[in-house]
Tab-separated table of C-alpha atoms in Angstrom:
chain	number	residue	atom	x	y	z
A	1	MET	CA	176.546	274.557	133.508
A	2	ARG	CA	174.233	277.279	132.139
A	3	THR	CA	171.464	277.456	135.411
A	4	VAL	CA	171.298	277.077	139.017
A	5	THR	CA	168.710	277.279	140.804
A	6	VAL	CA	168.869	278.583	144.743
A	7	VAL	CA	165.671	277.582	146.390
A	8	GLY	CA	165.186	279.756	149.117
A	9	ALA	CA	165.867	283.542	149.270
A	10	SER	CA	166.738	284.712	152.939
A	11	LEU	CA	170.919	285.266	153.790
A	12	ALA	CA	171.975	281.605	152.636
A	13	GLY	CA	170.184	281.815	149.355
A	14	LEU	CA	171.937	285.339	148.620
A	15	ALA	CA	174.741	284.213	149.918
A	16	THR	CA	175.169	281.461	147.444
A	17	ALA	CA	174.243	283.749	144.675
A	18	ARG	CA	176.985	286.010	145.510
A	19	ALA	CA	179.282	283.280	145.686
A	20	LEU	CA	177.892	282.369	142.265
A	21	ARG	CA	179.240	285.406	140.884
A	22	ALA	CA	182.324	285.210	142.958
A	23	GLU	CA	183.003	281.574	142.172
A	24	GLY	CA	182.981	283.162	138.025
A	25	PHE	CA	179.941	281.544	137.188
A	26	ASP	CA	178.369	284.079	134.347
A	27	GLY	CA	175.324	281.795	133.787
A	28	ARG	CA	171.571	282.049	134.879
A	29	ILE	CA	170.980	282.133	138.787
A	30	VAL	CA	166.989	281.648	139.792
A	31	VAL	CA	166.262	282.609	143.172
A	32	VAL	CA	162.898	281.355	144.391
A	33	GLY	CA	161.679	282.562	147.707
A	34	ASP	CA	158.293	281.988	149.735
A	35	GLU	CA	158.360	285.108	150.927
A	36	GLU	CA	157.045	287.895	149.453
A	37	HIS	CA	159.901	290.302	151.141
A	38	ALA	CA	163.337	290.477	149.524
A	39	PRO	CA	166.463	288.710	151.626
A	40	TYR	CA	166.341	290.640	155.434
A	41	ASP	CA	168.623	290.364	158.251
A	42	ARG	CA	166.758	287.964	160.837
A	43	PRO	CA	168.620	288.347	164.102
A	44	PRO	CA	167.466	291.451	164.404
A	45	LEU	CA	163.618	290.683	164.447
A	46	SER	CA	164.368	289.425	168.537
A	47	LYS	CA	165.673	293.014	169.563
A	48	GLU	CA	166.192	295.849	167.611
A	49	PHE	CA	162.991	295.470	165.020
A	50	LEU	CA	161.125	293.863	167.869
A	51	SER	CA	162.046	297.211	170.230
A	52	GLY	CA	161.351	300.007	166.963
A	53	ALA	CA	164.673	300.481	167.291
A	54	LEU	CA	165.430	299.639	163.555
A	55	SER	CA	162.608	300.049	160.565
A	56	THR	CA	162.295	296.967	157.790
A	57	GLU	CA	164.145	299.492	155.472
A	58	ASP	CA	167.020	298.809	158.284
A	59	LEU	CA	166.861	294.496	157.829
A	60	ALA	CA	167.457	294.713	153.965
A	61	LEU	CA	170.022	292.473	153.168
A	62	THR	CA	171.001	293.347	149.613
A	63	THR	CA	173.162	296.538	148.408
A	64	PRO	CA	173.270	298.405	145.296
A	65	GLU	CA	176.357	296.034	143.997
A	66	ASP	CA	173.868	293.326	144.226
A	67	ALA	CA	172.164	294.425	141.007
A	68	GLU	CA	175.155	292.770	139.770
A	69	LEU	CA	174.451	289.756	140.209
A	70	ALA	CA	171.714	289.602	137.357
A	71	ALA	CA	169.947	287.322	139.551
A	72	ASP	CA	166.132	286.165	138.650
A	73	TRP	CA	164.116	286.587	141.499
A	74	ARG	CA	161.159	284.115	141.887
A	75	LEU	CA	159.699	285.308	145.316
A	76	GLY	CA	156.640	284.832	146.877
A	77	HIS	CA	156.643	280.948	144.994
A	78	ARG	CA	156.962	278.250	147.015
A	79	ALA	CA	159.399	274.719	145.786
A	80	VAL	CA	156.804	271.435	146.206
A	81	ALA	CA	159.119	269.146	144.247
A	82	LEU	CA	162.989	268.200	143.030
A	83	ASP	CA	162.384	266.188	139.627
A	84	THR	CA	166.415	265.420	139.971
A	85	ALA	CA	165.868	262.484	136.624
A	86	GLU	CA	164.441	265.857	134.616
A	87	ARG	CA	166.684	268.560	136.390
A	88	THR	CA	163.835	270.343	137.602
A	89	VAL	CA	162.817	272.330	140.620
A	90	VAL	CA	159.293	272.626	140.733
A	91	LEU	CA	157.166	275.202	142.104
A	92	ASP	CA	153.416	276.122	143.801
A	93	ASP	CA	152.022	277.918	140.688
A	94	GLY	CA	153.022	274.423	138.663
A	95	GLU	CA	156.041	276.524	137.297
A	96	ARG	CA	158.784	273.716	135.862
A	97	ILE	CA	162.035	275.440	136.373
A	98	ALA	CA	165.053	273.607	134.501
A	99	THR	CA	168.245	273.868	135.851
A	100	ASP	CA	171.880	272.460	135.915
A	101	GLY	CA	172.598	272.965	139.324
A	102	VAL	CA	170.406	273.290	142.977
A	103	VAL	CA	171.126	274.944	145.995
A	104	LEU	CA	168.698	274.047	148.758
A	105	ALA	CA	168.739	276.720	150.788
A	106	THR	CA	165.313	276.635	152.124
A	107	GLY	CA	165.888	277.541	155.971
A	108	ALA	CA	163.608	276.001	159.014
A	109	ARG	CA	160.643	276.936	160.451
A	110	ALA	CA	159.591	277.756	163.903
A	111	ARG	CA	157.995	274.644	165.964
A	112	ALA	CA	154.605	275.312	167.086
A	113	LEU	CA	152.927	273.850	170.515
A	114	PRO	CA	150.026	270.923	169.354
A	115	GLY	CA	146.498	271.907	169.076
A	116	PRO	CA	144.060	275.099	168.560
A	117	VAL	CA	146.091	278.223	168.349
A	118	PRO	CA	144.098	281.226	169.635
A	119	ALA	CA	144.787	285.280	169.025
A	120	GLY	CA	147.499	286.095	170.864
A	121	VAL	CA	149.853	283.242	169.730
A	122	HIS	CA	153.434	283.899	168.123
A	123	THR	CA	155.714	282.338	167.022
A	124	LEU	CA	158.861	284.622	165.229
A	125	ARG	CA	160.710	283.398	162.464
A	126	THR	CA	160.069	285.825	159.931
A	127	LEU	CA	159.338	289.400	159.329
A	128	ASP	CA	155.809	289.049	159.425
A	129	ASP	CA	155.674	287.192	162.292
A	130	ALA	CA	157.912	290.193	163.933
A	131	VAL	CA	155.410	292.994	162.578
A	132	ALA	CA	152.193	291.093	164.372
A	133	LEU	CA	154.235	290.558	168.073
A	134	ARG	CA	155.372	294.141	167.490
A	135	SER	CA	151.718	295.799	168.020
A	136	GLU	CA	151.065	293.655	170.370
A	137	LEU	CA	153.920	294.616	173.004
A	138	VAL	CA	152.464	297.627	174.971
A	139	PRO	CA	153.796	298.838	178.521
A	140	GLY	CA	151.426	296.596	181.474
A	141	ALA	CA	150.683	293.687	179.094
A	142	ARG	CA	151.582	290.354	180.139
A	143	MET	CA	153.370	287.921	178.129
A	144	ILE	CA	154.396	284.459	178.178
A	145	VAL	CA	157.377	282.823	176.637
A	146	VAL	CA	157.558	279.523	176.112
A	147	GLY	CA	161.374	277.953	175.618
A	148	ALA	CA	164.092	279.757	177.038
A	149	GLY	CA	166.691	279.080	174.404
A	150	PHE	CA	168.033	282.212	172.391
A	151	ILE	CA	165.435	283.390	170.278
A	152	GLY	CA	162.906	283.095	173.666
A	153	SER	CA	165.406	284.720	175.871
A	154	GLU	CA	165.950	287.215	173.174
A	155	ILE	CA	162.313	288.384	172.759
A	156	ALA	CA	161.942	288.035	176.735
A	157	SER	CA	164.866	290.519	176.948
A	158	THR	CA	163.101	292.975	174.857
A	159	ALA	CA	159.547	293.171	175.989
A	160	ALA	CA	161.105	293.573	179.484
A	161	GLY	CA	163.028	296.633	178.048
A	162	LEU	CA	159.265	297.805	177.024
A	163	GLY	CA	157.305	297.202	180.202
A	164	VAL	CA	155.774	294.147	178.994
A	165	GLU	CA	155.367	291.639	182.161
A	166	VAL	CA	156.869	288.706	181.170
A	167	ASP	CA	157.115	285.395	182.851
A	168	VAL	CA	159.232	282.381	180.759
A	169	VAL	CA	158.652	278.856	180.734
A	170	GLU	CA	160.957	276.264	179.978
A	171	ALA	CA	161.151	272.557	179.807
A	172	ALA	CA	164.968	272.472	181.242
A	173	THR	CA	166.617	273.427	184.620
A	174	VAL	CA	168.360	275.977	183.279
A	175	PRO	CA	168.097	278.294	180.147
A	176	LEU	CA	170.492	277.230	177.443
A	177	GLU	CA	171.207	273.997	179.624
A	178	ARG	CA	171.997	272.033	176.142
A	179	PRO	CA	174.142	274.227	174.282
A	180	LEU	CA	176.291	275.923	177.596
A	181	GLY	CA	175.896	273.457	179.790
A	182	ALA	CA	173.825	273.982	183.440
A	183	GLU	CA	176.498	276.067	185.286
A	184	MET	CA	176.209	278.210	182.527
A	185	GLY	CA	173.219	278.188	182.165
A	186	ARG	CA	172.501	278.917	185.761
A	187	VAL	CA	174.129	282.576	184.502
A	188	CYS	CA	171.618	283.150	181.823
A	189	ALA	CA	169.026	282.611	184.342
A	190	GLY	CA	170.667	285.235	186.460
A	191	LEU	CA	170.444	288.020	183.563
A	192	HIS	CA	166.309	286.778	183.393
A	193	ALA	CA	166.124	287.960	187.282
A	194	ALA	CA	168.114	290.727	187.099
A	195	ALA	CA	165.942	291.917	185.081
A	196	GLY	CA	162.471	291.454	186.387
A	197	VAL	CA	161.849	288.871	184.262
A	198	ARG	CA	160.007	285.742	186.264
A	199	LEU	CA	161.536	281.792	184.775
A	200	HIS	CA	159.276	279.128	185.392
A	201	THR	CA	161.998	275.996	184.642
A	202	GLY	CA	161.389	271.852	185.285
A	203	CYS	CA	157.811	272.535	183.668
A	204	GLY	CA	156.388	272.717	180.452
A	205	VAL	CA	152.620	273.255	178.815
A	206	ALA	CA	149.530	271.310	179.266
A	207	GLU	CA	147.567	273.638	177.826
A	208	ILE	CA	147.032	277.068	176.094
A	209	VAL	CA	143.679	278.278	177.585
A	210	GLY	CA	141.354	281.334	175.814
A	211	SER	CA	139.269	281.407	172.818
A	212	PRO	CA	139.383	283.474	170.302
A	213	ARG	CA	141.538	284.778	172.303
A	214	VAL	CA	144.675	283.679	174.511
A	215	ARG	CA	144.503	284.265	178.486
A	216	ALA	CA	146.682	282.092	180.281
A	217	VAL	CA	149.107	279.275	179.786
A	218	ARG	CA	148.499	276.268	181.966
A	219	LEU	CA	151.335	274.428	183.175
A	220	THR	CA	152.368	270.415	183.693
A	221	ASP	CA	152.590	271.217	187.225
A	222	GLY	CA	149.479	272.540	187.012
A	223	ARG	CA	149.917	276.497	187.285
A	224	GLU	CA	148.068	278.856	185.549
A	225	LEU	CA	149.829	282.215	184.639
A	226	PRO	CA	147.573	284.672	183.076
A	227	ALA	CA	148.213	286.268	179.795
A	228	ASP	CA	147.272	288.385	176.823
A	229	VAL	CA	149.928	287.628	174.736
A	230	VAL	CA	152.281	284.192	174.139
A	231	VAL	CA	155.164	283.580	172.226
A	232	VAL	CA	156.342	279.988	171.348
A	233	GLY	CA	160.374	279.680	171.053
A	234	ILE	CA	160.531	275.878	170.980
A	235	GLY	CA	162.979	275.577	167.649
A	236	ALA	CA	163.069	274.919	164.531
A	237	ILE	CA	162.119	272.638	162.142
A	238	PRO	CA	163.886	272.513	158.504
A	239	ASN	CA	161.815	273.011	155.648
A	240	VAL	CA	162.608	269.726	153.548
A	241	GLU	CA	159.691	267.575	153.021
A	242	TRP	CA	159.079	268.967	149.768
A	243	LEU	CA	162.162	266.812	148.718
A	244	GLU	CA	160.401	263.843	149.830
A	245	GLY	CA	161.253	261.323	146.947
A	246	SER	CA	163.351	263.472	145.171
A	247	GLY	CA	166.397	261.029	146.560
A	248	VAL	CA	168.082	263.523	148.333
A	249	THR	CA	169.430	261.814	151.925
A	250	LEU	CA	167.127	263.564	154.278
A	251	ASP	CA	167.837	263.227	158.376
A	252	ASP	CA	167.019	266.309	160.333
A	253	GLY	CA	167.693	267.985	157.297
A	254	VAL	CA	169.643	267.814	154.086
A	255	VAL	CA	172.459	265.440	154.662
A	256	THR	CA	175.801	267.084	153.013
A	257	ASP	CA	179.491	266.019	152.869
A	258	ALA	CA	182.087	268.987	154.693
A	259	GLN	CA	181.160	270.790	152.056
A	260	GLY	CA	177.393	270.944	151.493
A	261	ALA	CA	177.514	268.056	148.823
A	262	THR	CA	174.410	266.284	148.485
A	263	SER	CA	173.647	262.309	147.784
A	264	THR	CA	172.686	263.569	144.548
A	265	PRO	CA	174.875	264.828	142.262
A	266	GLY	CA	174.448	268.584	141.081
A	267	VAL	CA	172.448	269.193	144.199
A	268	VAL	CA	173.898	271.083	147.390
A	269	ALA	CA	172.831	272.668	150.259
A	270	VAL	CA	173.269	275.366	152.849
A	271	GLY	CA	171.994	277.404	155.869
A	272	ASP	CA	169.728	276.102	158.419
A	273	CYS	CA	168.797	273.029	156.174
A	274	ALA	CA	171.838	271.571	156.217
A	275	ASN	CA	172.653	268.777	158.269
A	276	ALA	CA	176.487	268.831	157.517
A	277	HIS	CA	179.409	266.854	158.416
A	278	ARG	CA	182.070	269.344	160.758
A	279	GLY	CA	185.389	268.690	160.945
A	280	TYR	CA	185.549	270.278	163.958
A	281	THR	CA	182.742	267.959	166.049
A	282	GLY	CA	183.593	264.858	164.348
A	283	SER	CA	179.904	264.796	163.643
A	284	MET	CA	176.781	265.379	161.692
A	285	LEU	CA	175.584	269.018	162.935
A	286	ARG	CA	172.810	271.375	161.718
A	287	LEU	CA	173.815	274.719	162.670
A	288	GLU	CA	170.719	277.664	162.624
A	289	HIS	CA	173.382	280.605	162.986
A	290	TRP	CA	173.787	283.460	161.192
A	291	THR	CA	177.621	283.130	160.390
A	292	ASN	CA	177.168	279.283	159.178
A	293	ALA	CA	174.506	280.708	156.555
A	294	VAL	CA	177.517	283.494	155.450
A	295	GLN	CA	180.198	281.077	155.311
A	296	GLN	CA	178.753	277.941	154.408
A	297	PRO	CA	178.073	278.693	150.760
A	298	VAL	CA	181.401	279.619	149.478
A	299	GLY	CA	182.206	275.897	150.266
A	300	ALA	CA	178.997	274.724	149.071
A	301	VAL	CA	179.417	276.802	145.385
A	302	ALA	CA	182.977	275.608	144.898
A	303	ALA	CA	181.587	272.050	145.434
A	304	LEU	CA	178.818	272.411	142.740
A	305	PHE	CA	182.032	273.218	140.313
A	306	GLY	CA	184.092	270.077	141.339
A	307	ARG	CA	186.160	272.139	143.180
A	308	VAL	CA	187.597	272.046	146.999
A	309	HIS	CA	187.115	274.594	149.419
A	310	THR	CA	189.804	275.131	152.222
A	311	PRO	CA	188.037	277.645	154.528
A	312	ALA	CA	189.830	279.715	156.909
A	313	PRO	CA	190.417	277.276	160.383
A	314	HIS	CA	188.486	279.299	162.691
A	315	HIS	CA	185.507	279.472	159.699
A	316	GLU	CA	185.229	275.065	161.207
A	317	VAL	CA	184.339	276.005	164.368
A	318	PRO	CA	180.616	276.466	164.965
A	319	TYR	CA	179.868	280.355	166.168
A	320	PHE	CA	176.955	281.786	167.472
A	321	TRP	CA	176.080	285.192	169.352
A	322	SER	CA	173.133	286.352	171.277
A	323	ASP	CA	172.080	289.570	172.863
A	324	GLN	CA	170.018	289.964	176.029
A	325	TYR	CA	169.393	292.241	178.686
A	326	GLY	CA	172.287	294.384	177.500
A	327	ARG	CA	175.198	292.161	177.380
A	328	ARG	CA	176.807	289.885	174.337
A	329	ILE	CA	176.784	286.566	174.474
A	330	GLN	CA	178.890	285.173	172.334
A	331	PHE	CA	179.840	281.250	171.870
A	332	ALA	CA	182.296	279.452	169.384
A	333	GLY	CA	182.862	275.498	169.523
A	334	HIS	CA	181.256	272.812	170.806
A	335	ARG	CA	180.385	271.341	174.327
A	336	THR	CA	180.985	267.684	174.884
A	337	PRO	CA	179.245	265.265	177.450
A	338	GLY	CA	181.006	265.926	180.709
A	339	CYS	CA	183.283	269.013	179.841
A	340	ARG	CA	184.432	271.169	182.696
A	341	VAL	CA	184.275	274.925	182.552
A	342	GLU	CA	186.960	277.054	183.752
A	343	VAL	CA	187.030	280.986	184.169
A	344	LEU	CA	189.883	282.728	182.141
A	345	GLU	CA	188.859	286.238	183.006
A	346	GLY	CA	186.096	288.059	184.886
A	347	ASP	CA	183.423	287.063	187.105
A	348	PRO	CA	180.050	285.050	186.171
A	349	ALA	CA	178.227	286.871	189.443
A	350	GLU	CA	178.826	290.088	187.386
A	351	ALA	CA	178.007	288.438	183.992
A	352	ASP	CA	180.932	289.858	182.585
A	353	PHE	CA	183.358	287.083	181.817
A	354	LEU	CA	185.520	284.812	179.442
A	355	ALA	CA	185.087	280.295	180.172
A	356	GLN	CA	186.555	277.701	178.212
A	357	TYR	CA	185.104	274.361	178.196
A	358	VAL	CA	187.651	271.405	178.441
A	359	ASP	CA	186.697	268.151	178.038
A	360	PRO	CA	187.824	264.981	179.694
A	361	SER	CA	190.958	264.465	177.561
A	362	GLY	CA	191.883	268.160	178.997
A	363	THR	CA	191.431	269.838	175.497
A	364	PRO	CA	189.713	272.492	175.159
A	365	VAL	CA	186.734	272.838	173.130
A	366	ALA	CA	184.505	275.778	173.184
A	367	VAL	CA	184.731	279.364	174.844
A	368	LEU	CA	182.362	281.100	176.011
A	369	GLY	CA	182.413	284.770	176.177
A	370	VAL	CA	179.828	287.138	178.153
A	371	ASP	CA	180.914	291.282	177.379
A	372	ARG	CA	184.754	290.380	176.316
A	373	PRO	CA	184.484	290.741	172.314
A	374	ARG	CA	188.510	290.847	172.116
A	375	SER	CA	189.939	287.984	174.057
A	376	PHE	CA	186.856	285.632	172.865
A	377	GLY	CA	188.031	286.016	169.660
A	378	ARG	CA	191.765	285.582	170.141
A	379	MET	CA	189.908	282.574	172.226
A	380	ARG	CA	187.606	281.322	169.168
A	381	ARG	CA	190.569	281.506	166.660
A	382	ARG	CA	192.877	279.560	168.889
A	383	LEU	CA	190.294	276.771	168.546
A	384	GLY	CA	190.411	276.508	165.324
A	385	ARG	CA	193.912	275.487	165.099
A	386	ARG	CA	193.109	272.683	167.177
A	387	PRO	CA	193.189	269.255	164.957
A	388	ALA	CA	189.763	268.424	163.460
A	389	ALA	CA	188.014	265.630	165.818
A	390	THR	CA	188.076	261.949	164.536
A	391	HIS	CA	184.948	260.366	166.853
């Protein structure tokens, strides 16, 4: 193998280039990215960058040592096809990159509301998105956030801290109900309330009102909320349409085994676009989290060269964190139906606690910590030592 093409130039793509060199690969590395920007850190976009605490330069992921990667960066170009028969990646300008191995790291894009989008309606996924949104967050502005998941809640938190008047609309009964469950979702609802953010649950968006600029959001229950700016945070869609017809199996992303190998020899997938088999859950799972984008490329690169990579036990445990209203929320594991929550330390009413999720068999399967980093870390490592799921 003399050439490896990495399609995607964000965190997972950069981690892949580093892993290739760490694995001893001394051939050509081509990294294709549809943004003009060099790899940058995305988590601060909804927090420190949006608030103005960090600059564009502060987001840079590359270091002086990365010059030793000697990678051929093709930024500002989008891959439009993968010709597996010819071992070629086709770019939007017509260039065909002949390659021996391919790493799919195309990530995901923000899901949008249907219909026309007037000025003042934003999603937040890229640096350019964050720059556009940041200019609208002025004290006294009225902002509607659609979706109380991680990205929506973080944006609401940042905006409230800037003096923006914030309403959050969420279709579920509580924020973060899917990953955390109703009981802990109510704790997160309390964080919004304590900061003066109005939370509207159990309803969706019927219409964005206004043209050429948004002036309100009409809800499915008939209410109309005035708005100067709207942010849509309703999930993400994996960027895999360009792979249709390539022979690579697709199902909510690129389907891979536990190491990242796809159905096509010489092609692996990593990061937000990879729907991988997870030993911890015994099922397929697509993770859109920073930690996964760093760890997964190591195993995928090993698989590309026909080698077996055994990660540290706690790396097998899905993990994410979120910063909201001055609190650090950490979660590891996977909540399953029928779980009960046991508080181990602190008090959820004070938003300072450690809790574990226990499945019906009595097995701890997940841990949630709010401002409890040390005890959370211990519990996360303990989860990593449990036997892999077999279902």
